[in-house]
């Protein structure tokens, strides 16, 4: 079957909008005439390489996989396709053009999220690897530094919080709205509305919204407080080494996540007034981000609603 006769759907992110949850449900789907390529598939890796380096050799490999696939309907899911805040979303338009040239009028699924919420979630993830992150520094990286970064998906580096203007970063997709499904993360999970996704993909998947696929990292924000104590650095070091030994012969997630257990314990014995200072400072910064994006975020959502009605 010709590649031009295939119906291609691309679930392209964003990061921190429930992609792992969606993909965990897609992993077990096997239907005649429908093929789902997940984050770890060969074609997904090739596609990501092509978006970074669009050479003919990679393009031909992608075409061969799709051409040899018997299914008429193909869904490729990877939050890495759209891009990452790490480099200020600087290649979004270029990637869009490459996707449009590569496939025949593909459809897109894009999850978005209230800017302060998506940024804070990324900060939690960054705390896994970089235990000295401070939120006020994390959200105020120099914009020029962001543009000069080489491509790499990394939440341990900060961002300029002003980049999350969806009217700008999604402008190309807004122009082809008849082929794009925009889903608001908060609404999707609050209403547990899997039908909106199933109707677009023509799948019939019973999403289990009670299923938890990621461990909560929120208490890692208190590293900002505990790292001010000289003794804590040694406690943390001993804790990490202990966990490395304990999980040496067992398949487990990143050992730095074991710090959550330590932080959870410490927060229970620490006077709440000290912990509250961290919470209050973060909430103040989050409100600043929310206020900054309030107008453009409302404008974007109104634009989506208007286009979808038409």
PDB file of C-alpha atoms in Angstrom:
ATOM      1  CA  UNK A   1       0.000   0.000   0.000  1.00  0.00           C
ATOM      2  CA  UNK A   2       1.334   3.446  -0.945  1.00  0.00           C
ATOM      3  CA  UNK A   3       2.447   5.674   1.917  1.00  0.00           C
ATOM      4  CA  UNK A   4       0.148   8.405   0.589  1.00  0.00           C
ATOM      5  CA  UNK A   5      -2.850   6.146   1.203  1.00  0.00           C
ATOM      6  CA  UNK A   6      -2.013   5.662   4.880  1.00  0.00           C
ATOM      7  CA  UNK A   7      -3.912   7.629   7.498  1.00  0.00           C
ATOM      8  CA  UNK A   8      -1.223   8.965   9.833  1.00  0.00           C
ATOM      9  CA  UNK A   9      -1.953  10.358  13.305  1.00  0.00           C
ATOM     10  CA  UNK A  10       0.867  11.878  15.352  1.00  0.00           C
ATOM     11  CA  UNK A  11       0.505  12.300  19.107  1.00  0.00           C
ATOM     12  CA  UNK A  12       3.272  14.860  19.662  1.00  0.00           C
ATOM     13  CA  UNK A  13       3.081  15.924  23.321  1.00  0.00           C
ATOM     14  CA  UNK A  14       3.554  18.261  25.053  1.00  0.00           C
ATOM     15  CA  UNK A  15       5.846  16.996  27.774  1.00  0.00           C
ATOM     16  CA  UNK A  16       4.252  16.813  31.239  1.00  0.00           C
ATOM     17  CA  UNK A  17       0.724  16.406  29.868  1.00  0.00           C
ATOM     18  CA  UNK A  18      -0.007  12.737  30.538  1.00  0.00           C
ATOM     19  CA  UNK A  19       1.802  11.164  27.568  1.00  0.00           C
ATOM     20  CA  UNK A  20       3.022   8.208  29.628  1.00  0.00           C
ATOM     21  CA  UNK A  21      -0.552   7.563  30.777  1.00  0.00           C
ATOM     22  CA  UNK A  22      -1.856   7.601  27.188  1.00  0.00           C
ATOM     23  CA  UNK A  23       0.968   5.413  25.903  1.00  0.00           C
ATOM     24  CA  UNK A  24       0.480   2.859  28.693  1.00  0.00           C
ATOM     25  CA  UNK A  25      -3.038   2.246  27.358  1.00  0.00           C
ATOM     26  CA  UNK A  26      -1.951   2.171  23.724  1.00  0.00           C
ATOM     27  CA  UNK A  27       0.738  -0.418  24.437  1.00  0.00           C
ATOM     28  CA  UNK A  28      -1.711  -3.325  24.582  1.00  0.00           C
ATOM     29  CA  UNK A  29      -3.826  -2.304  21.564  1.00  0.00           C
ATOM     30  CA  UNK A  30      -3.821  -4.791  18.686  1.00  0.00           C
ATOM     31  CA  UNK A  31      -6.411  -4.237  15.961  1.00  0.00           C
ATOM     32  CA  UNK A  32      -6.615  -5.358  12.368  1.00  0.00           C
ATOM     33  CA  UNK A  33      -5.905  -2.464  10.052  1.00  0.00           C
ATOM     34  CA  UNK A  34      -4.513  -0.266  12.843  1.00  0.00           C
ATOM     35  CA  UNK A  35      -0.886   0.015  13.982  1.00  0.00           C
ATOM     36  CA  UNK A  36       0.380   2.011  16.934  1.00  0.00           C
ATOM     37  CA  UNK A  37       4.057   2.898  17.166  1.00  0.00           C
ATOM     38  CA  UNK A  38       5.105   3.822  20.695  1.00  0.00           C
ATOM     39  CA  UNK A  39       7.920   5.913  22.112  1.00  0.00           C
ATOM     40  CA  UNK A  40      10.438   3.053  21.952  1.00  0.00           C
ATOM     41  CA  UNK A  41       9.678   1.879  18.391  1.00  0.00           C
ATOM     42  CA  UNK A  42      12.187   1.995  15.532  1.00  0.00           C
ATOM     43  CA  UNK A  43      10.125   4.376  13.411  1.00  0.00           C
ATOM     44  CA  UNK A  44       9.754   6.808  16.324  1.00  0.00           C
ATOM     45  CA  UNK A  45      13.515   6.912  16.838  1.00  0.00           C
ATOM     46  CA  UNK A  46      14.058   7.396  13.106  1.00  0.00           C
ATOM     47  CA  UNK A  47      11.489  10.166  12.991  1.00  0.00           C
ATOM     48  CA  UNK A  48      13.177  11.994  15.856  1.00  0.00           C
ATOM     49  CA  UNK A  49      16.553  11.664  14.131  1.00  0.00           C
ATOM     50  CA  UNK A  50      15.034  13.000  10.924  1.00  0.00           C
ATOM     51  CA  UNK A  51      13.554  16.033  12.680  1.00  0.00           C
ATOM     52  CA  UNK A  52      17.027  16.867  14.004  1.00  0.00           C
ATOM     53  CA  UNK A  53      18.855  15.976  10.805  1.00  0.00           C
ATOM     54  CA  UNK A  54      16.534  15.688   7.763  1.00  0.00           C
ATOM     55  CA  UNK A  55      18.676  13.613   5.423  1.00  0.00           C
ATOM     56  CA  UNK A  56      17.403  11.392   2.609  1.00  0.00           C
ATOM     57  CA  UNK A  57      18.803   8.202   4.121  1.00  0.00           C
ATOM     58  CA  UNK A  58      16.671   8.499   7.261  1.00  0.00           C
ATOM     59  CA  UNK A  59      13.626   9.567   5.248  1.00  0.00           C
ATOM     60  CA  UNK A  60      13.845   6.453   3.080  1.00  0.00           C
ATOM     61  CA  UNK A  61      14.025   4.209   6.151  1.00  0.00           C
ATOM     62  CA  UNK A  62      10.852   5.812   7.537  1.00  0.00           C
ATOM     63  CA  UNK A  63       9.104   5.387   4.194  1.00  0.00           C
ATOM     64  CA  UNK A  64      10.123   1.731   4.001  1.00  0.00           C
ATOM     65  CA  UNK A  65       8.662   0.935   7.430  1.00  0.00           C
ATOM     66  CA  UNK A  66       5.375   2.646   6.615  1.00  0.00           C
ATOM     67  CA  UNK A  67       5.210   1.166   3.119  1.00  0.00           C
ATOM     68  CA  UNK A  68       5.741  -2.363   4.468  1.00  0.00           C
ATOM     69  CA  UNK A  69       3.127  -1.896   7.164  1.00  0.00           C
ATOM     70  CA  UNK A  70      -0.135  -3.575   6.123  1.00  0.00           C
ATOM     71  CA  UNK A  71      -2.313  -1.410   8.331  1.00  0.00           C
ATOM     72  CA  UNK A  72      -3.988   1.557   6.688  1.00  0.00           C
ATOM     73  CA  UNK A  73      -4.219   3.522   9.930  1.00  0.00           C
ATOM     74  CA  UNK A  74      -1.047   4.396  11.807  1.00  0.00           C
ATOM     75  CA  UNK A  75      -0.623   6.269  15.074  1.00  0.00           C
ATOM     76  CA  UNK A  76       2.837   7.381  16.226  1.00  0.00           C
ATOM     77  CA  UNK A  77       3.097   8.675  19.785  1.00  0.00           C
ATOM     78  CA  UNK A  78       6.057  10.526  21.286  1.00  0.00           C
ATOM     79  CA  UNK A  79       6.127  13.775  23.258  1.00  0.00           C
ATOM     80  CA  UNK A  80       9.611  14.293  21.844  1.00  0.00           C
ATOM     81  CA  UNK A  81       8.212  15.029  18.386  1.00  0.00           C
ATOM     82  CA  UNK A  82       7.021  18.570  19.105  1.00  0.00           C
ATOM     83  CA  UNK A  83      10.050  19.689  21.056  1.00  0.00           C
ATOM     84  CA  UNK A  84      11.207  20.675  24.511  1.00  0.00           C
ATOM     85  CA  UNK A  85      11.273  23.758  26.721  1.00  0.00           C
ATOM     86  CA  UNK A  86      15.005  23.120  27.217  1.00  0.00           C
ATOM     87  CA  UNK A  87      15.812  24.963  23.982  1.00  0.00           C
ATOM     88  CA  UNK A  88      12.924  27.441  24.006  1.00  0.00           C
ATOM     89  CA  UNK A  89      10.846  25.481  21.443  1.00  0.00           C
ATOM     90  CA  UNK A  90      13.017  27.122  18.820  1.00  0.00           C
ATOM     91  CA  UNK A  91      12.526  24.433  16.130  1.00  0.00           C
ATOM     92  CA  UNK A  92       8.739  24.050  16.341  1.00  0.00           C
ATOM     93  CA  UNK A  93       7.948  25.574  12.946  1.00  0.00           C
ATOM     94  CA  UNK A  94      10.796  23.748  11.245  1.00  0.00           C
ATOM     95  CA  UNK A  95       9.629  20.440  12.700  1.00  0.00           C
ATOM     96  CA  UNK A  96       6.069  21.141  11.605  1.00  0.00           C
ATOM     97  CA  UNK A  97       7.195  21.732   8.027  1.00  0.00           C
ATOM     98  CA  UNK A  98       9.239  18.515   8.030  1.00  0.00           C
ATOM     99  CA  UNK A  99       6.262  16.497   9.300  1.00  0.00           C
ATOM    100  CA  UNK A 100       3.977  18.031   6.681  1.00  0.00           C
ATOM    101  CA  UNK A 101       6.460  17.246   3.907  1.00  0.00           C
ATOM    102  CA  UNK A 102       7.127  13.742   5.192  1.00  0.00           C
ATOM    103  CA  UNK A 103       3.525  12.554   5.517  1.00  0.00           C
ATOM    104  CA  UNK A 104       0.379  13.096   3.491  1.00  0.00           C
ATOM    105  CA  UNK A 105      -1.765  15.521   5.509  1.00  0.00           C
ATOM    106  CA  UNK A 106      -1.240  13.798   8.869  1.00  0.00           C
ATOM    107  CA  UNK A 107      -3.479  14.449  11.841  1.00  0.00           C
ATOM    108  CA  UNK A 108      -2.081  15.654  15.148  1.00  0.00           C
ATOM    109  CA  UNK A 109      -2.945  15.185  18.818  1.00  0.00           C
ATOM    110  CA  UNK A 110      -1.619  17.899  21.113  1.00  0.00           C
ATOM    111  CA  UNK A 111      -2.150  18.012  24.876  1.00  0.00           C
ATOM    112  CA  UNK A 112      -1.589  21.397  26.484  1.00  0.00           C
ATOM    113  CA  UNK A 113      -1.654  22.531  30.088  1.00  0.00           C
ATOM    114  CA  UNK A 114      -1.915  25.740  32.093  1.00  0.00           C
ATOM    115  CA  UNK A 115       1.610  27.263  31.820  1.00  0.00           C
ATOM    116  CA  UNK A 116       2.458  27.589  35.522  1.00  0.00           C
ATOM    117  CA  UNK A 117       1.322  23.994  36.079  1.00  0.00           C
ATOM    118  CA  UNK A 118       3.360  22.518  33.222  1.00  0.00           C
ATOM    119  CA  UNK A 119       6.462  24.476  34.275  1.00  0.00           C
ATOM    120  CA  UNK A 120       6.158  23.393  37.907  1.00  0.00           C
ATOM    121  CA  UNK A 121       5.747  19.758  36.895  1.00  0.00           C
ATOM    122  CA  UNK A 122       8.930  20.021  34.820  1.00  0.00           C
ATOM    123  CA  UNK A 123      10.714  21.526  37.814  1.00  0.00           C
ATOM    124  CA  UNK A 124       9.774  18.490  39.942  1.00  0.00           C
ATOM    125  CA  UNK A 125      11.262  16.217  37.291  1.00  0.00           C
ATOM    126  CA  UNK A 126      14.414  18.309  37.159  1.00  0.00           C
ATOM    127  CA  UNK A 127      14.824  17.884  40.914  1.00  0.00           C
ATOM    128  CA  UNK A 128      15.306  14.144  40.386  1.00  0.00           C
ATOM    129  CA  UNK A 129      18.692  14.669  38.766  1.00  0.00           C
ATOM    130  CA  UNK A 130      19.754  18.093  39.927  1.00  0.00           C
ATOM    131  CA  UNK A 131      19.191  18.312  43.676  1.00  0.00           C
ATOM    132  CA  UNK A 132      20.286  21.931  43.999  1.00  0.00           C
ATOM    133  CA  UNK A 133      17.605  23.511  41.784  1.00  0.00           C
ATOM    134  CA  UNK A 134      15.921  26.653  43.040  1.00  0.00           C
ATOM    135  CA  UNK A 135      12.606  27.539  41.485  1.00  0.00           C
ATOM    136  CA  UNK A 136      13.212  31.285  41.195  1.00  0.00           C
ATOM    137  CA  UNK A 137      16.389  30.587  39.198  1.00  0.00           C
ATOM    138  CA  UNK A 138      14.781  27.771  37.224  1.00  0.00           C
ATOM    139  CA  UNK A 139      12.094  29.976  35.658  1.00  0.00           C
ATOM    140  CA  UNK A 140      14.334  32.919  34.792  1.00  0.00           C
ATOM    141  CA  UNK A 141      16.997  31.546  32.467  1.00  0.00           C
ATOM    142  CA  UNK A 142      18.451  33.983  29.962  1.00  0.00           C
ATOM    143  CA  UNK A 143      16.499  33.640  26.706  1.00  0.00           C
ATOM    144  CA  UNK A 144      19.656  33.947  24.575  1.00  0.00           C
ATOM    145  CA  UNK A 145      21.236  31.039  26.450  1.00  0.00           C
ATOM    146  CA  UNK A 146      18.179  28.924  25.685  1.00  0.00           C
ATOM    147  CA  UNK A 147      18.350  29.661  21.971  1.00  0.00           C
ATOM    148  CA  UNK A 148      22.024  28.732  21.868  1.00  0.00           C
ATOM    149  CA  UNK A 149      21.547  25.313  23.431  1.00  0.00           C
ATOM    150  CA  UNK A 150      21.988  22.190  21.379  1.00  0.00           C
ATOM    151  CA  UNK A 151      19.032  19.804  21.214  1.00  0.00           C
ATOM    152  CA  UNK A 152      18.663  17.727  24.352  1.00  0.00           C
ATOM    153  CA  UNK A 153      15.620  16.832  26.411  1.00  0.00           C
ATOM    154  CA  UNK A 154      16.474  17.868  29.930  1.00  0.00           C
ATOM    155  CA  UNK A 155      14.418  19.291  32.788  1.00  0.00           C
ATOM    156  CA  UNK A 156      17.467  19.919  34.973  1.00  0.00           C
ATOM    157  CA  UNK A 157      18.096  23.160  33.095  1.00  0.00           C
ATOM    158  CA  UNK A 158      15.851  26.153  33.535  1.00  0.00           C
ATOM    159  CA  UNK A 159      13.719  28.124  31.111  1.00  0.00           C
ATOM    160  CA  UNK A 160      12.268  31.532  30.466  1.00  0.00           C
ATOM    161  CA  UNK A 161       8.703  31.118  31.747  1.00  0.00           C
ATOM    162  CA  UNK A 162       7.444  33.570  29.119  1.00  0.00           C
ATOM    163  CA  UNK A 163       7.988  31.041  26.308  1.00  0.00           C
ATOM    164  CA  UNK A 164       4.762  29.181  27.152  1.00  0.00           C
ATOM    165  CA  UNK A 165       2.583  31.343  24.926  1.00  0.00           C
ATOM    166  CA  UNK A 166       0.603  28.709  23.022  1.00  0.00           C
ATOM    167  CA  UNK A 167      -0.571  31.249  20.456  1.00  0.00           C
ATOM    168  CA  UNK A 168       3.048  31.418  19.308  1.00  0.00           C
ATOM    169  CA  UNK A 169       4.391  27.898  19.719  1.00  0.00           C
ATOM    170  CA  UNK A 170       1.239  26.286  18.220  1.00  0.00           C
ATOM    171  CA  UNK A 171       0.693  28.873  15.476  1.00  0.00           C
ATOM    172  CA  UNK A 172       1.385  26.407  12.633  1.00  0.00           C
ATOM    173  CA  UNK A 173      -1.036  23.849  14.037  1.00  0.00           C
ATOM    174  CA  UNK A 174      -3.736  26.465  14.573  1.00  0.00           C
ATOM    175  CA  UNK A 175      -3.681  27.123  10.830  1.00  0.00           C
ATOM    176  CA  UNK A 176      -4.638  23.500  10.088  1.00  0.00           C
ATOM    177  CA  UNK A 177      -7.039  23.074  12.973  1.00  0.00           C
ATOM    178  CA  UNK A 178      -9.257  20.671  11.004  1.00  0.00           C
ATOM    179  CA  UNK A 179      -6.437  18.126  11.341  1.00  0.00           C
ATOM    180  CA  UNK A 180      -5.499  18.834  14.952  1.00  0.00           C
ATOM    181  CA  UNK A 181      -7.055  17.693  18.203  1.00  0.00           C
ATOM    182  CA  UNK A 182      -6.078  20.041  21.022  1.00  0.00           C
ATOM    183  CA  UNK A 183      -6.812  18.563  24.455  1.00  0.00           C
ATOM    184  CA  UNK A 184      -6.552  20.507  27.696  1.00  0.00           C
ATOM    185  CA  UNK A 185      -4.727  18.303  30.192  1.00  0.00           C
ATOM    186  CA  UNK A 186      -6.626  19.477  33.267  1.00  0.00           C
ATOM    187  CA  UNK A 187     -10.038  19.029  31.658  1.00  0.00           C
ATOM    188  CA  UNK A 188      -9.198  15.623  30.161  1.00  0.00           C
ATOM    189  CA  UNK A 189      -8.238  14.110  33.513  1.00  0.00           C
ATOM    190  CA  UNK A 190     -10.846  15.959  35.569  1.00  0.00           C
ATOM    191  CA  UNK A 191     -13.721  14.864  33.351  1.00  0.00           C
ATOM    192  CA  UNK A 192     -12.102  11.484  32.606  1.00  0.00           C
ATOM    193  CA  UNK A 193     -13.142  11.993  29.014  1.00  0.00           C
ATOM    194  CA  UNK A 194     -11.414   9.297  26.985  1.00  0.00           C
ATOM    195  CA  UNK A 195     -14.098   9.587  24.291  1.00  0.00           C
ATOM    196  CA  UNK A 196     -12.642  12.826  22.931  1.00  0.00           C
ATOM    197  CA  UNK A 197      -9.447  10.931  22.129  1.00  0.00           C
ATOM    198  CA  UNK A 198     -11.170   7.770  20.915  1.00  0.00           C
ATOM    199  CA  UNK A 199     -13.437   9.670  18.539  1.00  0.00           C
ATOM    200  CA  UNK A 200     -10.452  11.329  16.902  1.00  0.00           C
ATOM    201  CA  UNK A 201      -8.297   8.190  16.652  1.00  0.00           C
ATOM    202  CA  UNK A 202     -11.243   5.884  15.839  1.00  0.00           C
ATOM    203  CA  UNK A 203     -10.133   3.600  18.633  1.00  0.00           C
ATOM    204  CA  UNK A 204     -12.278   2.321  21.474  1.00  0.00           C
ATOM    205  CA  UNK A 205      -9.983   2.223  24.477  1.00  0.00           C
ATOM    206  CA  UNK A 206     -11.369   2.114  28.017  1.00  0.00           C
ATOM    207  CA  UNK A 207      -9.001   4.497  29.784  1.00  0.00           C
ATOM    208  CA  UNK A 208      -8.428   3.654  33.432  1.00  0.00           C
ATOM    209  CA  UNK A 209      -8.161   7.086  35.033  1.00  0.00           C
ATOM    210  CA  UNK A 210      -7.452   5.551  38.423  1.00  0.00           C
ATOM    211  CA  UNK A 211      -4.215   4.107  37.059  1.00  0.00           C
ATOM    212  CA  UNK A 212      -1.071   5.845  38.292  1.00  0.00           C
ATOM    213  CA  UNK A 213       1.905   5.601  35.943  1.00  0.00           C
ATOM    214  CA  UNK A 214       4.328   8.075  37.523  1.00  0.00           C
ATOM    215  CA  UNK A 215       5.455   8.416  41.118  1.00  0.00           C
ATOM    216  CA  UNK A 216       4.751  11.799  42.680  1.00  0.00           C
ATOM    217  CA  UNK A 217       7.869  13.955  42.919  1.00  0.00           C
ATOM    218  CA  UNK A 218       6.340  16.979  44.594  1.00  0.00           C
ATOM    219  CA  UNK A 219       8.123  16.670  47.921  1.00  0.00           C
ATOM    220  CA  UNK A 220      11.475  16.998  46.172  1.00  0.00           C
ATOM    221  CA  UNK A 221      10.830  20.740  46.194  1.00  0.00           C
ATOM    222  CA  UNK A 222      11.912  20.662  49.842  1.00  0.00           C
ATOM    223  CA  UNK A 223      15.443  19.813  48.733  1.00  0.00           C
ATOM    224  CA  UNK A 224      15.707  23.571  48.333  1.00  0.00           C
ATOM    225  CA  UNK A 225      15.326  23.856  52.102  1.00  0.00           C
ATOM    226  CA  UNK A 226      17.309  20.822  53.272  1.00  0.00           C
ATOM    227  CA  UNK A 227      20.232  21.484  50.928  1.00  0.00           C
ATOM    228  CA  UNK A 228      21.031  24.594  52.947  1.00  0.00           C
ATOM    229  CA  UNK A 229      22.231  22.324  55.757  1.00  0.00           C
ATOM    230  CA  UNK A 230      25.800  21.073  55.494  1.00  0.00           C
ATOM    231  CA  UNK A 231      24.957  17.808  57.242  1.00  0.00           C
ATOM    232  CA  UNK A 232      22.190  17.013  54.752  1.00  0.00           C
ATOM    233  CA  UNK A 233      24.722  16.687  51.906  1.00  0.00           C
ATOM    234  CA  UNK A 234      26.346  13.768  53.726  1.00  0.00           C
ATOM    235  CA  UNK A 235      23.030  12.187  54.672  1.00  0.00           C
ATOM    236  CA  UNK A 236      21.939  12.402  51.043  1.00  0.00           C
ATOM    237  CA  UNK A 237      25.194  10.917  49.798  1.00  0.00           C
ATOM    238  CA  UNK A 238      24.968   7.958  52.192  1.00  0.00           C
ATOM    239  CA  UNK A 239      21.291   7.492  51.309  1.00  0.00           C
ATOM    240  CA  UNK A 240      21.994   7.336  47.561  1.00  0.00           C
ATOM    241  CA  UNK A 241      24.874   4.879  48.015  1.00  0.00           C
ATOM    242  CA  UNK A 242      22.709   2.691  50.245  1.00  0.00           C
ATOM    243  CA  UNK A 243      19.968   2.580  47.614  1.00  0.00           C
ATOM    244  CA  UNK A 244      22.438   1.769  44.856  1.00  0.00           C
ATOM    245  CA  UNK A 245      23.554  -1.277  46.811  1.00  0.00           C
ATOM    246  CA  UNK A 246      20.028  -2.257  47.756  1.00  0.00           C
ATOM    247  CA  UNK A 247      18.751  -2.137  44.164  1.00  0.00           C
ATOM    248  CA  UNK A 248      21.921  -3.442  42.541  1.00  0.00           C
ATOM    249  CA  UNK A 249      20.405  -6.753  41.545  1.00  0.00           C
ATOM    250  CA  UNK A 250      16.874  -5.533  41.052  1.00  0.00           C
ATOM    251  CA  UNK A 251      15.304  -3.711  38.119  1.00  0.00           C
ATOM    252  CA  UNK A 252      14.206  -0.364  39.525  1.00  0.00           C
ATOM    253  CA  UNK A 253      13.648   3.236  38.564  1.00  0.00           C
ATOM    254  CA  UNK A 254      16.331   5.868  38.881  1.00  0.00           C
ATOM    255  CA  UNK A 255      17.916   5.571  42.302  1.00  0.00           C
ATOM    256  CA  UNK A 256      17.626   9.308  42.870  1.00  0.00           C
ATOM    257  CA  UNK A 257      13.873   8.809  43.213  1.00  0.00           C
ATOM    258  CA  UNK A 258      14.579   6.982  46.474  1.00  0.00           C
ATOM    259  CA  UNK A 259      15.333  10.412  47.877  1.00  0.00           C
ATOM    260  CA  UNK A 260      11.588  10.960  47.990  1.00  0.00           C
ATOM    261  CA  UNK A 261      11.386   8.490  50.860  1.00  0.00           C
ATOM    262  CA  UNK A 262      14.015  10.445  52.763  1.00  0.00           C
ATOM    263  CA  UNK A 263      12.389  13.806  52.025  1.00  0.00           C
ATOM    264  CA  UNK A 264       8.960  12.485  52.993  1.00  0.00           C
ATOM    265  CA  UNK A 265      10.382  11.399  56.340  1.00  0.00           C
ATOM    266  CA  UNK A 266      12.185  14.679  56.964  1.00  0.00           C
ATOM    267  CA  UNK A 267       9.113  16.786  56.180  1.00  0.00           C
ATOM    268  CA  UNK A 268       7.203  14.941  58.895  1.00  0.00           C
ATOM    269  CA  UNK A 269       9.695  15.876  61.585  1.00  0.00           C
ATOM    270  CA  UNK A 270      10.527  19.402  60.367  1.00  0.00           C
ATOM    271  CA  UNK A 271       8.590  22.304  61.920  1.00  0.00           C
ATOM    272  CA  UNK A 272       5.912  23.271  59.416  1.00  0.00           C
ATOM    273  CA  UNK A 273       6.780  26.956  59.534  1.00  0.00           C
ATOM    274  CA  UNK A 274      10.094  26.282  57.743  1.00  0.00           C
ATOM    275  CA  UNK A 275       8.511  24.120  55.070  1.00  0.00           C
ATOM    276  CA  UNK A 276       5.739  26.663  54.630  1.00  0.00           C
ATOM    277  CA  UNK A 277       8.288  29.301  53.624  1.00  0.00           C
ATOM    278  CA  UNK A 278       9.260  27.197  50.612  1.00  0.00           C
ATOM    279  CA  UNK A 279       5.619  26.574  49.712  1.00  0.00           C
ATOM    280  CA  UNK A 280       4.700  30.250  50.029  1.00  0.00           C
ATOM    281  CA  UNK A 281       7.639  31.377  47.917  1.00  0.00           C
ATOM    282  CA  UNK A 282       6.831  28.872  45.167  1.00  0.00           C
ATOM    283  CA  UNK A 283       3.134  29.706  45.174  1.00  0.00           C
ATOM    284  CA  UNK A 284       3.968  33.391  44.830  1.00  0.00           C
ATOM    285  CA  UNK A 285       6.184  32.666  41.799  1.00  0.00           C
ATOM    286  CA  UNK A 286       3.557  30.380  40.282  1.00  0.00           C
ATOM    287  CA  UNK A 287       0.948  33.104  40.639  1.00  0.00           C
ATOM    288  CA  UNK A 288       3.299  35.507  38.875  1.00  0.00           C
ATOM    289  CA  UNK A 289       3.608  33.065  35.954  1.00  0.00           C
ATOM    290  CA  UNK A 290      -0.128  32.487  35.918  1.00  0.00           C
ATOM    291  CA  UNK A 291      -0.855  36.209  35.856  1.00  0.00           C
ATOM    292  CA  UNK A 292       1.614  36.776  33.049  1.00  0.00           C
ATOM    293  CA  UNK A 293       0.017  34.099  30.845  1.00  0.00           C
ATOM    294  CA  UNK A 294      -3.581  34.681  31.882  1.00  0.00           C
ATOM    295  CA  UNK A 295      -4.529  36.804  28.880  1.00  0.00           C
ATOM    296  CA  UNK A 296      -2.762  34.831  26.159  1.00  0.00           C
ATOM    297  CA  UNK A 297      -3.841  31.486  27.642  1.00  0.00           C
ATOM    298  CA  UNK A 298      -7.486  32.581  27.688  1.00  0.00           C
ATOM    299  CA  UNK A 299      -7.124  33.849  24.133  1.00  0.00           C
ATOM    300  CA  UNK A 300      -5.662  30.521  23.021  1.00  0.00           C
ATOM    301  CA  UNK A 301      -8.447  28.482  24.633  1.00  0.00           C
ATOM    302  CA  UNK A 302     -11.105  30.737  23.104  1.00  0.00           C
ATOM    303  CA  UNK A 303      -9.461  30.278  19.738  1.00  0.00           C
ATOM    304  CA  UNK A 304      -9.505  26.485  20.135  1.00  0.00           C
ATOM    305  CA  UNK A 305     -13.152  26.464  21.177  1.00  0.00           C
ATOM    306  CA  UNK A 306     -14.120  28.688  18.279  1.00  0.00           C
ATOM    307  CA  UNK A 307     -12.292  26.589  15.706  1.00  0.00           C
ATOM    308  CA  UNK A 308     -13.666  23.341  17.060  1.00  0.00           C
ATOM    309  CA  UNK A 309     -17.244  24.639  16.882  1.00  0.00           C
ATOM    310  CA  UNK A 310     -16.711  25.484  13.222  1.00  0.00           C
TER     311      UNK A 310
END
